[in-house]
Amino acid sequence: MARMGMVFDLKRCIGCNACVIGCKQENSLPDGVFFTKTLSEDYGVYPSVKRVYIPTLCNHCEDAPCEKVCPSGATYTRDDGIVMVDGEKCIGCGSCAVACPYDQRSQVSKEMLDRGLFGEGQLTDFEKQGYDRFTPGTVIKCDFCSNRVDAGLDPACVVTCPTNARIFGDFDDPDSKPNRVMRERGGGQAPLAEKNTKPKVYYIS
Amino acid sequence: MSNTDAPLVGDSFKLGYRFQNFWDVPMATAFFFGELGAGTFLISMYFDFIAGMILGLISTGVGKPFFHLTHMGVPAKSWRAVLRPDRSWISRGLISIMVFVPFGMLVVLDQAFGWSGGAFLGKLVMFVTVAAALVVMTYQGFAMSHSSSISLWNTGLMPVSSMAYALLSGSAVTLLLASVLGGLADADLVMLQKIFLGLLVVTLAILLSLLHAAYHGTRGGQQSVTLLIKESFSLPFHGLVFGAGIVLPLIALWFGGTTLVAVVVAAIGVLIGFFSYRVLIFKAGVYEPQISFAARLGLR
């Protein structure tokens, strides 16, 4: 049994958003939908002000609140721990979206798909091939590029990152990259740990 | 410049509080009709007031599903919402509505024509109806309170407030209907007015407790309560939820008794206040910031 997850090295992230673009391209995401975001946080007092970049995506929680509240059984967890949404079963009620503490779900609408990335109603060939995978009205989210994982590849955001700030692997394997990095760096911090969702995404700094 | 607290950041790529925008007016309207209908049915049933019971069933059986379907992303597959009663309050609620409406009709027919003749079957149908109505009145609150993401909602007071508003609006509609259509004895009207007054006070206490608990719970809750009582939503929250929904009905019923004008003012005020509460509680729901690097370093 695997437990796929990710570690973000905040010291390495430079906020270039290449991961965001890589994700949008891999998943053909419509305008306004992001499976990953690199948030920025400013702190300090002028003139000693600093900015840190905080990559975010679905945390694929072990105790996923989105899965618990889903009334249609559309949200489920694979054997390798990746939390998925079955677009054929989703009814678009939004329960999962309001239950996710990390605001990592998006609802894809027909208008969104018709409008296209350029807002002119004429879809490019890239959009046409990509939008077929979405059912209008349903909720979508990051699935760690499960098709790539199944093929033995890392998620698109991981391979796109130029600074190796994203480390993906199996937390059940003691020798996996994320476990090694966490050991070397003295452990990581899960986001909103007080929500007790057991995220499989950690931050090291 | 000192950045001492995470701001509301909208859809920007900044760390901070974000509004939930998945549940909005259609969902709030569906919740409103569901709770109003179940509350009206129960209060009217207590007084054997058939017109109120019928209106309650229509509100829950027609108004609520209509607005739920308006909200749904894939309305044609909405039937799937019944599939997970083991874990989802949405599923439990939908099943309760499917029980409440037909069984409620049987209770109405029993009250009108006495088909059961007071036998066990009639009592069983009434028991099932009351149980289903209680779930319909509260499940929306449970569904919200199970969203740990939004601190304003994540409280056991949410289902309690659902029940209080359901009974309050139910007593308002029943009193209004009975005052306009007749059908209740004067003593019953006076008793209903007293129940109405009592529920106003109870609802006010629950509202204040809910705001207090959220404000002193987490920073996200504090942000939501600040939005409701001091910032963006303060005008409709004070004016409609407290003013029209609590204070005005209290004054009208206290000084006007069961006169038609007082009852109309009080009932309409309560319905406006209840609907505004439902909408504003959705609008003021915010997600907490995911992780603060500055907070970890003790800079915030």
PDB file of C-alpha atoms in Angstrom, chain A residues 10 17 20 34 37-46 51-52 54 56 59 67-73 75 87-95 97-107 135-138 189-192 195 203 205, chain B residues 1-3 10-16 18-20 22-23 27 71-75 77-85 87-91 143 146-151 153-154 218 287-297 299-300:
ATOM      1  CA  LEU A  10      10.039  26.883   1.061  1.00  0.00           C
ATOM      2  CA  ASN A  17       4.714  29.994 -10.960  1.00  0.00           C
ATOM      3  CA  VAL A  20       1.027  26.686 -12.003  1.00  0.00           C
ATOM      4  CA  PHE A  34      -6.048  26.414 -10.656  1.00  0.00           C
ATOM      5  CA  LYS A  37      -1.216  28.180  -6.595  1.00  0.00           C
ATOM      6  CA  THR A  38       1.948  29.761  -5.313  1.00  0.00           C
ATOM      7  CA  LEU A  39       0.767  32.165  -2.648  1.00  0.00           C
ATOM      8  CA  SER A  40       2.950  34.982  -1.419  1.00  0.00           C
ATOM      9  CA  GLU A  41       3.190  36.293   2.109  1.00  0.00           C
ATOM     10  CA  ASP A  42       4.810  39.598   3.028  1.00  0.00           C
ATOM     11  CA  TYR A  43       5.946  40.231   6.551  1.00  0.00           C
ATOM     12  CA  GLY A  44       8.150  42.497   8.598  1.00  0.00           C
ATOM     13  CA  VAL A  45       8.294  46.253   9.081  1.00  0.00           C
ATOM     14  CA  TYR A  46       9.704  48.675   6.508  1.00  0.00           C
ATOM     15  CA  ARG A  51       8.324  37.909   1.100  1.00  0.00           C
ATOM     16  CA  VAL A  52       7.957  34.149   1.172  1.00  0.00           C
ATOM     17  CA  ILE A  54       3.975  29.193  -0.302  1.00  0.00           C
ATOM     18  CA  THR A  56      -0.432  25.065  -2.362  1.00  0.00           C
ATOM     19  CA  ASN A  59      -3.383  18.005   0.403  1.00  0.00           C
ATOM     20  CA  GLU A  67     -14.829  12.669   0.996  1.00  0.00           C
ATOM     21  CA  LYS A  68     -16.841  12.451   4.207  1.00  0.00           C
ATOM     22  CA  VAL A  69     -19.425  15.047   3.196  1.00  0.00           C
ATOM     23  CA  CYS A  70     -19.837  14.003  -0.448  1.00  0.00           C
ATOM     24  CA  PRO A  71     -23.458  12.804  -0.724  1.00  0.00           C
ATOM     25  CA  SER A  72     -23.069  11.067  -4.080  1.00  0.00           C
ATOM     26  CA  GLY A  73     -19.909   9.039  -3.513  1.00  0.00           C
ATOM     27  CA  THR A  75     -15.086  11.772  -4.002  1.00  0.00           C
ATOM     28  CA  GLY A  87     -16.938  13.452 -12.680  1.00  0.00           C
ATOM     29  CA  GLU A  88     -19.606  10.949 -13.699  1.00  0.00           C
ATOM     30  CA  LYS A  89     -20.893  10.715 -10.129  1.00  0.00           C
ATOM     31  CA  CYS A  90     -20.461  14.350  -9.026  1.00  0.00           C
ATOM     32  CA  ILE A  91     -23.716  16.312  -8.789  1.00  0.00           C
ATOM     33  CA  GLY A  92     -22.078  19.706  -8.254  1.00  0.00           C
ATOM     34  CA  CYS A  93     -23.613  20.396  -4.841  1.00  0.00           C
ATOM     35  CA  GLY A  94     -20.416  22.031  -3.579  1.00  0.00           C
ATOM     36  CA  SER A  95     -20.438  20.248  -0.199  1.00  0.00           C
ATOM     37  CA  ALA A  97     -15.742  22.590  -1.634  1.00  0.00           C
ATOM     38  CA  VAL A  98     -17.101  24.163   1.548  1.00  0.00           C
ATOM     39  CA  ALA A  99     -15.733  21.269   3.613  1.00  0.00           C
ATOM     40  CA  CYS A 100     -12.164  21.519   2.278  1.00  0.00           C
ATOM     41  CA  PRO A 101     -10.185  23.643   4.753  1.00  0.00           C
ATOM     42  CA  TYR A 102      -7.667  24.432   2.045  1.00  0.00           C
ATOM     43  CA  ASP A 103     -10.023  25.909  -0.572  1.00  0.00           C
ATOM     44  CA  GLN A 104      -8.606  23.550  -3.169  1.00  0.00           C
ATOM     45  CA  ARG A 105     -11.688  22.740  -5.184  1.00  0.00           C
ATOM     46  CA  SER A 106     -13.177  24.484  -8.193  1.00  0.00           C
ATOM     47  CA  GLN A 107     -16.493  24.135  -9.951  1.00  0.00           C
ATOM     48  CA  THR A 135     -18.386  17.526 -17.036  1.00  0.00           C
ATOM     49  CA  PRO A 136     -19.925  21.012 -16.747  1.00  0.00           C
ATOM     50  CA  GLY A 137     -21.275  21.747 -13.268  1.00  0.00           C
ATOM     51  CA  THR A 138     -19.008  19.288 -11.479  1.00  0.00           C
ATOM     52  CA  GLN A 189       4.759  21.194   8.973  1.00  0.00           C
ATOM     53  CA  ALA A 190       1.328  20.288   7.696  1.00  0.00           C
ATOM     54  CA  PRO A 191      -1.004  23.162   6.792  1.00  0.00           C
ATOM     55  CA  LEU A 192      -3.814  23.864   9.275  1.00  0.00           C
ATOM     56  CA  LYS A 195      -8.146  20.714  11.478  1.00  0.00           C
ATOM     57  CA  TYR A 203       6.273  22.288   4.273  1.00  0.00           C
ATOM     58  CA  SER A 205      11.859  25.690   5.640  1.00  0.00           C
TER      59      SER A 205
ATOM     60  CA  MET B   1       4.413  49.321   6.716  1.00  0.00           C
ATOM     61  CA  SER B   2       3.612  46.627   9.175  1.00  0.00           C
ATOM     62  CA  ASN B   3       1.795  43.551   8.016  1.00  0.00           C
ATOM     63  CA  GLY B  10     -10.054  37.298  -2.906  1.00  0.00           C
ATOM     64  CA  ASP B  11      -8.763  35.169  -5.785  1.00  0.00           C
ATOM     65  CA  SER B  12      -5.290  36.686  -5.707  1.00  0.00           C
ATOM     66  CA  PHE B  13      -2.154  34.604  -5.195  1.00  0.00           C
ATOM     67  CA  LYS B  14      -1.622  35.972  -1.693  1.00  0.00           C
ATOM     68  CA  LEU B  15      -1.842  34.276   1.664  1.00  0.00           C
ATOM     69  CA  GLY B  16      -4.923  35.354   3.549  1.00  0.00           C
ATOM     70  CA  ARG B  18     -10.752  33.784   1.263  1.00  0.00           C
ATOM     71  CA  PHE B  19     -14.525  33.908   0.940  1.00  0.00           C
ATOM     72  CA  GLN B  20     -16.316  30.667   0.250  1.00  0.00           C
ATOM     73  CA  PHE B  22     -19.740  27.760  -3.524  1.00  0.00           C
ATOM     74  CA  TRP B  23     -22.905  28.113  -1.468  1.00  0.00           C
ATOM     75  CA  MET B  27     -28.610  27.369  -1.527  1.00  0.00           C
ATOM     76  CA  HIS B  71     -27.992  25.522  -7.180  1.00  0.00           C
ATOM     77  CA  MET B  72     -26.849  22.097  -8.377  1.00  0.00           C
ATOM     78  CA  GLY B  73     -24.123  21.912 -10.981  1.00  0.00           C
ATOM     79  CA  VAL B  74     -25.614  18.762 -12.507  1.00  0.00           C
ATOM     80  CA  PRO B  75     -29.349  18.825 -11.628  1.00  0.00           C
ATOM     81  CA  LYS B  77     -27.935  13.644 -11.333  1.00  0.00           C
ATOM     82  CA  SER B  78     -29.287  15.131  -8.103  1.00  0.00           C
ATOM     83  CA  TRP B  79     -30.883  11.805  -7.195  1.00  0.00           C
ATOM     84  CA  ARG B  80     -27.380  10.581  -6.402  1.00  0.00           C
ATOM     85  CA  ALA B  81     -27.420  12.811  -3.303  1.00  0.00           C
ATOM     86  CA  VAL B  82     -29.273  10.056  -1.400  1.00  0.00           C
ATOM     87  CA  LEU B  83     -26.470   7.535  -1.784  1.00  0.00           C
ATOM     88  CA  ARG B  84     -24.304   8.237   1.280  1.00  0.00           C
ATOM     89  CA  PRO B  85     -26.525   8.596   4.389  1.00  0.00           C
ATOM     90  CA  ARG B  87     -21.554   9.838   6.214  1.00  0.00           C
ATOM     91  CA  SER B  88     -23.233  12.849   4.564  1.00  0.00           C
ATOM     92  CA  TRP B  89     -25.804  15.118   6.189  1.00  0.00           C
ATOM     93  CA  ILE B  90     -26.929  16.175   2.697  1.00  0.00           C
ATOM     94  CA  SER B  91     -27.931  12.556   2.013  1.00  0.00           C
ATOM     95  CA  ALA B 143     -24.089  19.994   7.215  1.00  0.00           C
ATOM     96  CA  HIS B 146     -19.347  19.669   9.736  1.00  0.00           C
ATOM     97  CA  SER B 147     -17.433  22.072   7.485  1.00  0.00           C
ATOM     98  CA  SER B 148     -14.356  22.479   9.643  1.00  0.00           C
ATOM     99  CA  SER B 149     -12.933  24.743   6.978  1.00  0.00           C
ATOM    100  CA  ILE B 150     -15.203  27.662   7.811  1.00  0.00           C
ATOM    101  CA  SER B 151     -14.949  28.566  11.469  1.00  0.00           C
ATOM    102  CA  TRP B 153     -20.100  27.475  10.608  1.00  0.00           C
ATOM    103  CA  ASN B 154     -18.038  24.918  12.488  1.00  0.00           C
ATOM    104  CA  THR B 218     -10.381  31.078  15.673  1.00  0.00           C
ATOM    105  CA  TYR B 287     -11.446  29.971   4.763  1.00  0.00           C
ATOM    106  CA  GLU B 288      -8.467  30.376   7.074  1.00  0.00           C
ATOM    107  CA  PRO B 289      -5.040  31.031   5.524  1.00  0.00           C
ATOM    108  CA  GLN B 290      -3.336  27.665   4.865  1.00  0.00           C
ATOM    109  CA  ILE B 291      -0.041  28.220   6.574  1.00  0.00           C
ATOM    110  CA  SER B 292       1.789  31.311   7.718  1.00  0.00           C
ATOM    111  CA  PHE B 293       5.551  31.274   7.381  1.00  0.00           C
ATOM    112  CA  ALA B 294       5.730  34.527   9.304  1.00  0.00           C
ATOM    113  CA  ALA B 295       3.671  33.079  12.143  1.00  0.00           C
ATOM    114  CA  ARG B 296       6.043  30.102  12.354  1.00  0.00           C
ATOM    115  CA  LEU B 297       8.936  32.491  12.739  1.00  0.00           C
ATOM    116  CA  LEU B 299       6.814  37.509  13.248  1.00  0.00           C
ATOM    117  CA  ARG B 300       3.038  37.636  13.334  1.00  0.00           C
TER     118      ARG B 300
END
